[in-house]
Short mmCIF file of C-alpha atoms and ligand atoms in Angstrom, two decimals:
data_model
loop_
_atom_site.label_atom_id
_atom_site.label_comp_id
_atom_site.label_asym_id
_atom_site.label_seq_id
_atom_site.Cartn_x
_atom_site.Cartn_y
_atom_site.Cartn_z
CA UNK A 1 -143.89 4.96 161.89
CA UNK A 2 -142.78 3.45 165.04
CA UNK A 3 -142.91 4.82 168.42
CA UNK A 4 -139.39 6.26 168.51
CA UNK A 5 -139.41 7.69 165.28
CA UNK A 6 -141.97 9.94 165.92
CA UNK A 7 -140.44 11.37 169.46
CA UNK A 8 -136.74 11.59 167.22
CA UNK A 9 -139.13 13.80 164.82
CA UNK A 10 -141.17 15.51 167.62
CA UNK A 11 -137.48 16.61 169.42
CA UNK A 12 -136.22 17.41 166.40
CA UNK A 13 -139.15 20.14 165.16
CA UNK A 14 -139.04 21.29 168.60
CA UNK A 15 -135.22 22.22 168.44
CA UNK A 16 -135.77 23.15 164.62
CA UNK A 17 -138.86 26.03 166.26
CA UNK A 18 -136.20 26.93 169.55
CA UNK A 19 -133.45 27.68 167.00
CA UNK A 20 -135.98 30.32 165.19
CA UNK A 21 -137.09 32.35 167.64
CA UNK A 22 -133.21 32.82 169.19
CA UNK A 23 -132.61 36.24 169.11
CA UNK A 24 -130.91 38.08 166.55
CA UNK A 25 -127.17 39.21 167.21
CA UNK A 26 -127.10 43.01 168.28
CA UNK A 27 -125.50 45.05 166.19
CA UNK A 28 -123.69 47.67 168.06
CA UNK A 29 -124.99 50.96 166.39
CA UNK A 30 -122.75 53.42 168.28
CA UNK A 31 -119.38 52.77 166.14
CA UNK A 32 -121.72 53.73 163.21
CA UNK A 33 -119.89 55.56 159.64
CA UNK A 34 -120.60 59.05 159.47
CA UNK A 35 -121.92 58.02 156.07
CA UNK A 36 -124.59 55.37 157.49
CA UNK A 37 -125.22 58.59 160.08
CA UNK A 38 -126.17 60.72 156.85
CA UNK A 39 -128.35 58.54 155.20
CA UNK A 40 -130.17 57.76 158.14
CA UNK A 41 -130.61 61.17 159.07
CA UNK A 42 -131.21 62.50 155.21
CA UNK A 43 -135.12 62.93 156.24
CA UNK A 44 -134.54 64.90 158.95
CA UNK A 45 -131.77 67.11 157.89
CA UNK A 46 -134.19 68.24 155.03
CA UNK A 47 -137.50 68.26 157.01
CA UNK A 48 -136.01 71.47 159.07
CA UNK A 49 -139.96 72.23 160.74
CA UNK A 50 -141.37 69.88 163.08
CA UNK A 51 -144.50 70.27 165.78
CA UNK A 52 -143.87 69.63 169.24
CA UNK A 53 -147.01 68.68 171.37
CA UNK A 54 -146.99 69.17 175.15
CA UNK A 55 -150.15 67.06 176.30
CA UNK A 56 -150.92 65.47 179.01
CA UNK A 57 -152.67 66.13 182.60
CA UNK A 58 -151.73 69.23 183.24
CA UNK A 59 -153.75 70.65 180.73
CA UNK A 60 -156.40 70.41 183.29
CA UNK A 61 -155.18 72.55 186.04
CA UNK A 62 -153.86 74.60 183.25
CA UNK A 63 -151.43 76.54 185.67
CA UNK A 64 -153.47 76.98 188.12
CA UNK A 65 -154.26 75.05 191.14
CA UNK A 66 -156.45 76.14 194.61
CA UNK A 67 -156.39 79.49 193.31
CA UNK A 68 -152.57 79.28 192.78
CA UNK A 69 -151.10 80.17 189.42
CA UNK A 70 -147.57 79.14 189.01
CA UNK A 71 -145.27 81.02 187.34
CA UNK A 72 -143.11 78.13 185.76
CA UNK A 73 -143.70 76.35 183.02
CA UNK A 74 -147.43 74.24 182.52
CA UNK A 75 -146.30 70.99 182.84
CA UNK A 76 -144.24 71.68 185.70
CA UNK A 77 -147.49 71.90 187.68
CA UNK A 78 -147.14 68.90 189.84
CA UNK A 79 -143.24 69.96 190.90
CA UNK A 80 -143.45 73.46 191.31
CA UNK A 81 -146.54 73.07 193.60
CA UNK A 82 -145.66 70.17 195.30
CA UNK A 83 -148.91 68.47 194.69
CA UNK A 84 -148.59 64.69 196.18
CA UNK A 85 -149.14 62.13 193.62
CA UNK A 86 -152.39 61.24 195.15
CA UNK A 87 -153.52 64.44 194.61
CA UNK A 88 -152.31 64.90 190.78
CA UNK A 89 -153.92 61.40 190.45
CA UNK A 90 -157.52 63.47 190.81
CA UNK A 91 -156.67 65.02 187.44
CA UNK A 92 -156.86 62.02 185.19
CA UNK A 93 -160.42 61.78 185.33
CA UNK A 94 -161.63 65.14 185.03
CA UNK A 95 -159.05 64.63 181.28
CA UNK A 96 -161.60 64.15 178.84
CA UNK A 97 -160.36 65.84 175.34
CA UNK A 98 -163.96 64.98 173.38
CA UNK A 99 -162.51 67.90 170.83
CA UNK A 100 -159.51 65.94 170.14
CA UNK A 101 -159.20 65.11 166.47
CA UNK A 102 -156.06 63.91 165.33
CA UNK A 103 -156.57 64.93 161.62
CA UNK A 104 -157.31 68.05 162.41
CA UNK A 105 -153.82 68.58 164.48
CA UNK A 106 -151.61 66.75 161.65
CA UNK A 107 -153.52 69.53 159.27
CA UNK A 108 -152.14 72.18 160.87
CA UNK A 109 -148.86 70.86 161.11
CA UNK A 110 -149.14 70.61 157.26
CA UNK A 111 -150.56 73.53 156.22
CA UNK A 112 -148.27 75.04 158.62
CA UNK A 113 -145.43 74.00 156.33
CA UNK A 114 -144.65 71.21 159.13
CA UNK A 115 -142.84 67.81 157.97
CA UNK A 116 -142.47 66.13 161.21
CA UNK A 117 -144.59 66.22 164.58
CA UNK A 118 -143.05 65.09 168.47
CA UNK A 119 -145.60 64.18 170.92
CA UNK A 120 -145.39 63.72 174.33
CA UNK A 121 -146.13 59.82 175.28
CA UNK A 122 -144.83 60.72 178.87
CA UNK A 123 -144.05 63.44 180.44
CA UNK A 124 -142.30 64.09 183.66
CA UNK A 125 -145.55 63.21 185.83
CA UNK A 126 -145.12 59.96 184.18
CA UNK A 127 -149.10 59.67 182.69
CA UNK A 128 -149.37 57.96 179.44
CA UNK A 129 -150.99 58.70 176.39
CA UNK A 130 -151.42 55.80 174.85
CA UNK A 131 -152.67 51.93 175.56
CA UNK A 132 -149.55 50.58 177.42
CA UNK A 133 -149.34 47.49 178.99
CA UNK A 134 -147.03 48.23 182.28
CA UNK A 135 -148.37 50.75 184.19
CA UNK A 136 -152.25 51.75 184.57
CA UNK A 137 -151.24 55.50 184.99
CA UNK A 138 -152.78 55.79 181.23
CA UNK A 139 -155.20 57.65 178.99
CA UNK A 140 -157.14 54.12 178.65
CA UNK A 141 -157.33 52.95 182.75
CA UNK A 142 -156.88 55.97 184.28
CA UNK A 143 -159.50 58.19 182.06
CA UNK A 144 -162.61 58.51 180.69
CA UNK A 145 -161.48 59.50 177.32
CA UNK A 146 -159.98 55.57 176.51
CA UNK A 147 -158.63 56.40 173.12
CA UNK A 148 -155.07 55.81 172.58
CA UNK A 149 -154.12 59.52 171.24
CA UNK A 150 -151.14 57.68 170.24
CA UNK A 151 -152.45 55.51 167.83
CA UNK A 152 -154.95 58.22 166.41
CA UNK A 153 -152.45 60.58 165.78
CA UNK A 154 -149.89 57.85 164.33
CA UNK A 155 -152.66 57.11 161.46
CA UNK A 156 -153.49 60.37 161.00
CA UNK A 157 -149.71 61.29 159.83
CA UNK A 158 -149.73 58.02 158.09
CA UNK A 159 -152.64 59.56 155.80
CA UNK A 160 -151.01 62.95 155.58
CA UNK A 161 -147.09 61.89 155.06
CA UNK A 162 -146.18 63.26 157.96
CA UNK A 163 -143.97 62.00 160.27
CA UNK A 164 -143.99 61.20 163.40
CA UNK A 165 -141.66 61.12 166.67
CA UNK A 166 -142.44 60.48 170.83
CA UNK A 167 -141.02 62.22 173.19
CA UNK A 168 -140.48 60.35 176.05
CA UNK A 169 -139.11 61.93 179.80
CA UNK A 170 -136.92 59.47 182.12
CA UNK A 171 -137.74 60.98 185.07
CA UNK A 172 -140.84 60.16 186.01
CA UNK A 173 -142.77 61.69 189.50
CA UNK A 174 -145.04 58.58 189.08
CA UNK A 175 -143.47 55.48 189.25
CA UNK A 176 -142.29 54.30 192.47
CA UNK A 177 -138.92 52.81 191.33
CA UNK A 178 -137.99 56.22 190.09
CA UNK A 179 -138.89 58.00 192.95
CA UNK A 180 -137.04 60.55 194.75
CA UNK A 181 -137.10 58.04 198.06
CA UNK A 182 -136.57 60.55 200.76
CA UNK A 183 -139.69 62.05 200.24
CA UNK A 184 -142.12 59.42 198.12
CA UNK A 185 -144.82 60.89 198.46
CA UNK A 186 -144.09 64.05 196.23
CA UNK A 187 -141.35 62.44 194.25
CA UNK A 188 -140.15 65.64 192.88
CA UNK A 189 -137.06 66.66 191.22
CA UNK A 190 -134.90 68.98 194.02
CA UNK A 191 -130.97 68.56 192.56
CA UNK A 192 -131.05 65.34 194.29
CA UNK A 193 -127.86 63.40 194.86
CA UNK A 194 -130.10 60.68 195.89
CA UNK A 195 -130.95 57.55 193.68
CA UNK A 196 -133.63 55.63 193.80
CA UNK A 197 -131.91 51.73 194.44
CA UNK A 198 -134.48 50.12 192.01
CA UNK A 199 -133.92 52.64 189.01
CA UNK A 200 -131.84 49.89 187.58
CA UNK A 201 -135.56 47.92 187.76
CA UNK A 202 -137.48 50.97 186.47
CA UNK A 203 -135.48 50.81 182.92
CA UNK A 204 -134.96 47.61 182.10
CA UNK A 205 -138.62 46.16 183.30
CA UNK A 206 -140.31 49.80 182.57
CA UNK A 207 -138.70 52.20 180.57
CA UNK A 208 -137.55 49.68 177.91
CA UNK A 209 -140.80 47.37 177.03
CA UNK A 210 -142.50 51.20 177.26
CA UNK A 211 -140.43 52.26 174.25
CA UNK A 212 -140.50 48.52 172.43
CA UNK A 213 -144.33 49.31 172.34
CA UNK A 214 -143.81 52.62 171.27
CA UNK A 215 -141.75 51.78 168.14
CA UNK A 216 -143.86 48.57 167.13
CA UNK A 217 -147.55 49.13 167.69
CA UNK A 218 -147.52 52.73 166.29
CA UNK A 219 -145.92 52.89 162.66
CA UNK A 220 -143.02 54.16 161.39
CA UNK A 221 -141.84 56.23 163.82
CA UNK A 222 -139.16 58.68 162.82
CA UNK A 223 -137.68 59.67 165.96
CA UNK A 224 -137.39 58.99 169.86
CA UNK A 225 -136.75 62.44 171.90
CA UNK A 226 -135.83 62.07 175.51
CA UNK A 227 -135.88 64.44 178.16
CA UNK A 228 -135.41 64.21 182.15
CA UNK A 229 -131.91 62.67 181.32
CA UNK A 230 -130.13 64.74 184.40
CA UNK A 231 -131.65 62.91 186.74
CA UNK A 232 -128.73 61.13 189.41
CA UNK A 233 -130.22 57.71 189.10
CA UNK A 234 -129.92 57.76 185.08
CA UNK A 235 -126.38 57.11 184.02
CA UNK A 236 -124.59 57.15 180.37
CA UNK A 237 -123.96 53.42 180.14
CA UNK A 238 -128.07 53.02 180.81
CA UNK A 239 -128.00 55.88 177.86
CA UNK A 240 -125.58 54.00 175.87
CA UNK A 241 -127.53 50.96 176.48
CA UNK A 242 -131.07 52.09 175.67
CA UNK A 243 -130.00 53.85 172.18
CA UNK A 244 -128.40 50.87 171.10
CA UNK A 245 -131.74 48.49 172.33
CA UNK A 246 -133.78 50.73 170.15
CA UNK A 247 -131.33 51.00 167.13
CA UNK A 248 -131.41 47.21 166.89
CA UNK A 249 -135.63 47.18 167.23
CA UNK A 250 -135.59 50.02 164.46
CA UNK A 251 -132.12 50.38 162.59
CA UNK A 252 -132.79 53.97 161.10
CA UNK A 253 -134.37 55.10 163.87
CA UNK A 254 -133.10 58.70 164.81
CA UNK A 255 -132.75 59.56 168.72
CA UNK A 256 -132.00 63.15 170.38
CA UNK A 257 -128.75 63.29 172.80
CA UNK A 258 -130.79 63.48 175.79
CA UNK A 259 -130.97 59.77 175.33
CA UNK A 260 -127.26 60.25 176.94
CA UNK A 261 -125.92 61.97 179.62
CA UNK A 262 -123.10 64.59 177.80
CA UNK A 263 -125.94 67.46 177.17
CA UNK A 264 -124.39 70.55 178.60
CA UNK A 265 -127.57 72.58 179.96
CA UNK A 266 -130.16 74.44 178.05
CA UNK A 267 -127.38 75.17 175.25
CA UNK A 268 -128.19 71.79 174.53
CA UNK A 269 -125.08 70.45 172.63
CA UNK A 270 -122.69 67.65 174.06
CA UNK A 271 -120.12 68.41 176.03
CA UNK A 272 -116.66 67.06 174.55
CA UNK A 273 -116.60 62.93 174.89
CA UNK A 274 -118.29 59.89 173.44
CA UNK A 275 -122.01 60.51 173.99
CA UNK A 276 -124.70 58.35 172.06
CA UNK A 277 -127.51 60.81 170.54
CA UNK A 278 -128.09 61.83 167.46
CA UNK A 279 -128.49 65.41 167.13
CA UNK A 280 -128.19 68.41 170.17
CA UNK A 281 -131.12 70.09 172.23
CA UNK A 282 -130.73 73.68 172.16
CA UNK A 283 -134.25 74.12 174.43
CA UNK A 284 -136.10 77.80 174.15
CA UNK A 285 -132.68 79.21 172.26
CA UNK A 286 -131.16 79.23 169.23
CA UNK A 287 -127.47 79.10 168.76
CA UNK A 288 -125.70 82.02 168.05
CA UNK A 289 -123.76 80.55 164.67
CA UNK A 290 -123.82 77.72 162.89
CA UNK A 291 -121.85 74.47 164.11
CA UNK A 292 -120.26 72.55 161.05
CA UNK A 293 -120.53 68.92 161.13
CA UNK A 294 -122.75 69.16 163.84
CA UNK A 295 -126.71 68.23 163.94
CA UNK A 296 -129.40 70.24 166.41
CA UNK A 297 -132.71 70.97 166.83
CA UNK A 298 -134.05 74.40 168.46
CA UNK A 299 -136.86 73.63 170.50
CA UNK A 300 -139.04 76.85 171.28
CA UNK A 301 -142.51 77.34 172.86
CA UNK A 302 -144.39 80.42 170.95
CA UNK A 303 -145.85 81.40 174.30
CA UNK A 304 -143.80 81.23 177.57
CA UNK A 305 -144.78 77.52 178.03
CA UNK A 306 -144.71 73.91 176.59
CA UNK A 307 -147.90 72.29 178.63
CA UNK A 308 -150.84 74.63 178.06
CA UNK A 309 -151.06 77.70 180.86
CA UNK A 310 -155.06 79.69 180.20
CA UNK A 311 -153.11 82.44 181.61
CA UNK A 312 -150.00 82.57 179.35
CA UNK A 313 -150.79 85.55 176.61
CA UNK A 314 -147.17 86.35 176.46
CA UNK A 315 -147.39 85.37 172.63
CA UNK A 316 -144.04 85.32 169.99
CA UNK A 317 -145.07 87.42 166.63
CA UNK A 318 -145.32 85.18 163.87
CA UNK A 319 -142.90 87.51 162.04
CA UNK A 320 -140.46 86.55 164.83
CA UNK A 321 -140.84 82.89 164.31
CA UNK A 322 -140.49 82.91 160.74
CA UNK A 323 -137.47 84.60 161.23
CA UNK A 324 -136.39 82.31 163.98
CA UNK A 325 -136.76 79.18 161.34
CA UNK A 326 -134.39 81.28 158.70
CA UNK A 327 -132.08 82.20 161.35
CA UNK A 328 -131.71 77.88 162.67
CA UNK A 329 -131.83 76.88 158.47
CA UNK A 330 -129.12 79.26 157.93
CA UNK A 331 -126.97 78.04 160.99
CA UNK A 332 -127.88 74.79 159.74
CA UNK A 333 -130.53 73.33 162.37
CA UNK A 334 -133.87 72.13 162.27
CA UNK A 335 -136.75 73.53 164.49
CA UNK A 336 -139.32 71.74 166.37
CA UNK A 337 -141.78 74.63 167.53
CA UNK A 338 -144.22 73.38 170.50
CA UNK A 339 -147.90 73.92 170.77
CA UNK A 340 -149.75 72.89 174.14
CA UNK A 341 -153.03 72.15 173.77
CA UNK A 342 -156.16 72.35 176.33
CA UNK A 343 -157.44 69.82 178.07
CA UNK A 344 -160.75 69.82 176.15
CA UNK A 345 -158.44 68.67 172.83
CA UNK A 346 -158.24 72.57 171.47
CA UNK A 347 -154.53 73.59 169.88
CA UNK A 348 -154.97 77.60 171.18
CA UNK A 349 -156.24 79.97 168.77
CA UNK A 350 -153.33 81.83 168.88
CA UNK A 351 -150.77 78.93 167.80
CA UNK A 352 -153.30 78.56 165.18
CA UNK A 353 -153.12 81.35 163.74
CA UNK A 354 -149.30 81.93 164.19
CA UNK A 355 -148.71 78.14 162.20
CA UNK A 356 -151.15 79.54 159.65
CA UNK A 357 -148.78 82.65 158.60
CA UNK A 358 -145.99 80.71 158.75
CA UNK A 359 -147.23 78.26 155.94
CA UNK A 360 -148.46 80.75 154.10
CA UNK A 361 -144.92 82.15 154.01
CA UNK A 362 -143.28 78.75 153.35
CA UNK A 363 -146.16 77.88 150.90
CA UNK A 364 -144.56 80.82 148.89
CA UNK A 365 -140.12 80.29 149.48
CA UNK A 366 -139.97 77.00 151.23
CA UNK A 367 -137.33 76.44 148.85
CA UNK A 368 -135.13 78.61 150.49
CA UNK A 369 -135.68 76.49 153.89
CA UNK A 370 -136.55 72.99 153.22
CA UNK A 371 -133.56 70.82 152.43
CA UNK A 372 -131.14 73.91 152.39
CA UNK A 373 -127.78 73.90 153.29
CA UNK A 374 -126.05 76.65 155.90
CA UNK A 375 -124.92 79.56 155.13
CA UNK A 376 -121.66 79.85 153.48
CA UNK A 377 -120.45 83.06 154.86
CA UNK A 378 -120.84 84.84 158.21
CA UNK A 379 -123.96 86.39 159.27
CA UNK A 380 -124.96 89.89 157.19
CA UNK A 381 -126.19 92.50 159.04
CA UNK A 382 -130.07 92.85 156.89
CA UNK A 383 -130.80 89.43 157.15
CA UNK A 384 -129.85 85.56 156.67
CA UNK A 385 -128.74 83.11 153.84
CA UNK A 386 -129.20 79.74 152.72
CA UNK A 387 -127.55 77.56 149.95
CA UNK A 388 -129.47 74.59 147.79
CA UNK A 389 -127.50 73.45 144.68
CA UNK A 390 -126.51 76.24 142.65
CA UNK A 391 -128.52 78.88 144.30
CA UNK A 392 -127.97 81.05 147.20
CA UNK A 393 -131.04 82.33 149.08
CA UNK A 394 -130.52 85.89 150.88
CA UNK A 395 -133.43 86.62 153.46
CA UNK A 396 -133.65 90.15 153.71
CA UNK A 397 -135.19 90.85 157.03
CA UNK A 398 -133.88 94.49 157.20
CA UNK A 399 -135.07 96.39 153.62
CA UNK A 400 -132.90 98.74 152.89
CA UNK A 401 -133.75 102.80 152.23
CA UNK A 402 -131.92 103.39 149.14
CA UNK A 403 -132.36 100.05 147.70
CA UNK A 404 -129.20 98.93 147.97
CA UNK A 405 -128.13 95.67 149.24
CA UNK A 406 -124.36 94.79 149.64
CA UNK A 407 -123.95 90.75 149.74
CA UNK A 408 -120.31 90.58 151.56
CA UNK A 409 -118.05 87.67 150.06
CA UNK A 410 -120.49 86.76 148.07
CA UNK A 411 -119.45 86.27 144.37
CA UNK A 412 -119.51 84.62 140.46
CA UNK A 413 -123.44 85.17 140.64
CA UNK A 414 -125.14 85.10 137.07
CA UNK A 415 -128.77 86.27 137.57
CA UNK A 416 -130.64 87.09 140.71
CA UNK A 417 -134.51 87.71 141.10
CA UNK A 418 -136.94 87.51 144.16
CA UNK A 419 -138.11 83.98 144.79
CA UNK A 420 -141.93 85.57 145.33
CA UNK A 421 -141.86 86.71 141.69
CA UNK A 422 -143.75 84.44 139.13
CA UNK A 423 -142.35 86.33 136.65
CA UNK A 424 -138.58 86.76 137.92
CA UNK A 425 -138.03 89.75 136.60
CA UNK A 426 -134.25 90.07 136.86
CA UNK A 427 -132.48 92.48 139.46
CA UNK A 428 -129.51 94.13 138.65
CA UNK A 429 -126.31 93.74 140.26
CA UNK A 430 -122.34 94.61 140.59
CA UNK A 431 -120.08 92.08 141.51
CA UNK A 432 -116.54 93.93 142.46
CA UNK A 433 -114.78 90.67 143.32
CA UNK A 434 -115.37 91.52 147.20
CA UNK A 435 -118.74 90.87 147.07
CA UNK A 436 -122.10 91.73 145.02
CA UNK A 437 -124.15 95.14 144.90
CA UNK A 438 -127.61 94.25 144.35
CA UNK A 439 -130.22 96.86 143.55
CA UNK A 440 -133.54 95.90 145.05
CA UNK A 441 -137.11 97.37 144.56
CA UNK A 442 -137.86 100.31 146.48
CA UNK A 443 -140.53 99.00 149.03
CA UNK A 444 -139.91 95.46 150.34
CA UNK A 445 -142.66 92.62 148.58
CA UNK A 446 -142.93 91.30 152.38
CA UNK A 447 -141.90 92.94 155.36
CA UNK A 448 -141.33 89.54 157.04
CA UNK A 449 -138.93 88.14 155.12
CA UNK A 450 -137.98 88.95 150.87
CA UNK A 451 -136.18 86.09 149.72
CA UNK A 452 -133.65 86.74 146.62
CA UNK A 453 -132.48 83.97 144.77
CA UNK A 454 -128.80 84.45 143.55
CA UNK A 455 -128.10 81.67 141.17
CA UNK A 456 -124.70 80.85 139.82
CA UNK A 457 -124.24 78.81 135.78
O1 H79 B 1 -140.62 69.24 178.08
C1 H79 B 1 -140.20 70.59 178.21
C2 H79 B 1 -139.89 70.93 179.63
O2 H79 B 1 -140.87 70.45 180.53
C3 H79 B 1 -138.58 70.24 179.84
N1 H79 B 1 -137.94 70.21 178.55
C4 H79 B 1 -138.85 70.80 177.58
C5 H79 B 1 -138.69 70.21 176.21
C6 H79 B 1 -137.82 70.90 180.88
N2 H79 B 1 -137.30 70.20 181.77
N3 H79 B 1 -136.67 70.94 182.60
N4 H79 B 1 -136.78 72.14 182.28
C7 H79 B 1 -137.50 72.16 181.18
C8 H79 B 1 -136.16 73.13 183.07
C9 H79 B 1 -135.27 72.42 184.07
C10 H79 B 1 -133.92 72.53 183.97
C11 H79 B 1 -133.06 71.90 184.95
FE1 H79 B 1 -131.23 71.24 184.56
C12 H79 B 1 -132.99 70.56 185.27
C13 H79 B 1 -132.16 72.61 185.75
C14 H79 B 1 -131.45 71.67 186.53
C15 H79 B 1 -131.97 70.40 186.21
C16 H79 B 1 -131.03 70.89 182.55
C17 H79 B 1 -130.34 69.92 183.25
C18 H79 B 1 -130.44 72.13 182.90
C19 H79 B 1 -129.42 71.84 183.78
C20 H79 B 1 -129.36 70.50 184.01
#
């Protein structure tokens, strides 16, 4: 070959390599079907129990700081004492969780009866938890402990089926571009009307490689949750703009509504308008009825707080949160109940313990939760109901003395039994057009929750 012809070849492999790596088109994943929404969100809608985790620095002061206990919530710490950065900054090395073991956690999100577990990658305070490249403010630089929890926990729910989600706040007290900038060195949230002027900087050169590592160096992750939305500086078209970014790096990805900016409050639903987010926020509450057509997620903390407090005893029965789950499954939600775990790597005995009941209850009429649809008439007054297929599932919290249980509206059942019973010995039952009589056992099998199966031909 002559001279030229190998520079015409050389150019041309070089423009033949350019033209591979140009960038895909984006898709625009906002005007998506309500079909596409459906399939992609099949996994979830069925899943119905998911783990939070609250972890992160403030498991160290635990609540409590120069003899100061706060009365807020754990991970709060930083804010509600108005700790300078430099200060909080002395708690990442005393962070060294040596009890952390990532298969244990996922274990007792599955024997718990758990199909899906949130983490926090970054809180509010803006630390970390995993090996990322743009800020040092990490569990690998900024620790002793140098293991990316991240990437532990991500193959431990890869072994288990499980799967996992990162929750993920905007605001952050940490990084200087998202600063509060009247008063830097707390960088605090007050109801500020001020913005920071290089916010713009801190999600396109921050926030957004953050979250491309996030969804390509740990698995398949199910879900992005965001929090710290309200923030001034934060505005719906960076929302719009970040949900579609991470649609197009993972196309079935699933993203909360805090992602935007149309949450109304702790209720946690959108207000009216065209918000991007998948599914509402309802945050410590549970709606008071269902909300057809509509997707949610309860968040609740069993204790008083989401980051762990060594002082917060103030602990939910786990009769209560087993009826909590039937009461979001029958309105048609999913809930994602936190645990906050100690800075030595511990999930608190008590959550333990509380998660264990609750599987063993699910281990015994998770067919009556998992996968369920809402119920199809209003509230009764002993309990809750759920629908799957040809069966209706009444949850009889409330047993009643003489044995009988009216089912309001209810009708054209065939044969009803309790779900508990190997045997399903058949109850009898009138059904007077208005609704169905149903004559229970005298004493109730559980006292939590007696789940009768009403099946239709
Ligand atoms: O991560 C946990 C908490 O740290 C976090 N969300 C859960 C999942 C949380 N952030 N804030 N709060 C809890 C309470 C703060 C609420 C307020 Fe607001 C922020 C009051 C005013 C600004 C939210 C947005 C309610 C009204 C506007």
């Amino acid at each position: 070959m002559n001279p030229k012809t190998i520079i015409t070849l050389v150019i041309i492999s070089l423009l033949l390599m350019s033209g591979c790596s140009h960038p895909r088109p984006q898709v625009n994943y906002l005007n998506e079907s309500e079909e596409e929404k459906k399939a992609r969100m099949a996994w979830w809608d069925d899943a119905k129990f998911g783990m939070f985790i609250h972890w992160g620095l403030y498991a160290v002061p635990a609540g409590e700081y120069k003899g100061e206990k706060i009365e807020g919530i754990g991970e709060w710490i930083m804010n509600s004492l108005r700790i300078p950065i430099s200060e909080y900054e002395e708690f990442a090395p005393q962070f060294n969780p040596v009890k952390f073991d990532a298969d244990e956690w996922v274990s007792i999100a599955k024997q718990a009866g758990m199909n899906y577990i949130i983490i926090t990658s970054k809180h509010h305070d803006g630390f970390c938890l995993w090996d990322t490249e743009y800020t040092d403010w990490n569990i690998m630089e900024a620790t002793p402990f140098r293991r990316d929890i991240l990437k532990e926990l991500a193959d431990a729910c890869e072994k288990e089926g499980i799967k996992l989600g990162f929750y993920y706040s905007i605001m952050d007290w940490h990084h200087p571009d998202a600063q509060a900038i009247f008063e830097p060195e707390y960088n605090q949230w007050r109801d500020s009307e001020n913005v920071n002027p290089n916010f713009p900087r801190y999600v396109d050169e921050f926030m957004k490689p953050q979250l491309k590592e996030l969804l390509t160096g740990y698995g398949d992750i199910g879900v992005l949750w965001f929090d710290g939305e309200w923030i001034p500086d934060y505005t719906s078209e960076m929302g719009r703009d970040i949900y579609n970014y991470l649609r197009n790096i993972k196309p079935d990805l699933i993203i909360n509504n805090r992602v935007d900016k149309g949450r109304q409050g702790m209720e946690g639903m959108d207000a009216e308008g065209d918000f991007a987010g998948d599914f509402g926020t309802p945050e410590k509450q549970i709606p008071a009825t269902g909300m057809p057509g509509l997707k949610w997620e309860s968040c609740l903390t069993m204790n008083d707080t989401w980051g762990y407090k060594h002082f917060d005893h103030n602990w939910k029965s786990s009769t209560t949160l087993i009826r909590n789950l039937i009461d979001i499954a029958s309105k048609g939600g999913n809930l994602l109940l936190n645990v906050g775990p100690t800075a030595e790597g511990i999930i608190p005995e008590p959550s333990v313990e509380r998660l264990k009941t609750m599987g063993e209850w699910l281990n015994v009429n998770g067919e009556s939760v998992y996968g369920v649809d809402p119920s199809p008439v209003d509230r009764p007054d002993w309990g809750r109901y759920t629908v799957r297929d040809n069966r209706i599932f009444a949850h009889v919290f409330d047993w009643p003395a003489d044995g009988k249980l009216s089912l309001q509206d209810i009708n054209g059942i065939d044969r009803a039994w309790v779900l508990s019973d190997p045997g399903r010995s058949s109850l009898t039952f009138e059904d007077n057009g208005a609704g169905v009589s149903l004559q229970l056992p005298a004493n109730a099998p559980d006292t939590v929750a007696t789940v009768i199966v009403l099946e239709k031909n």
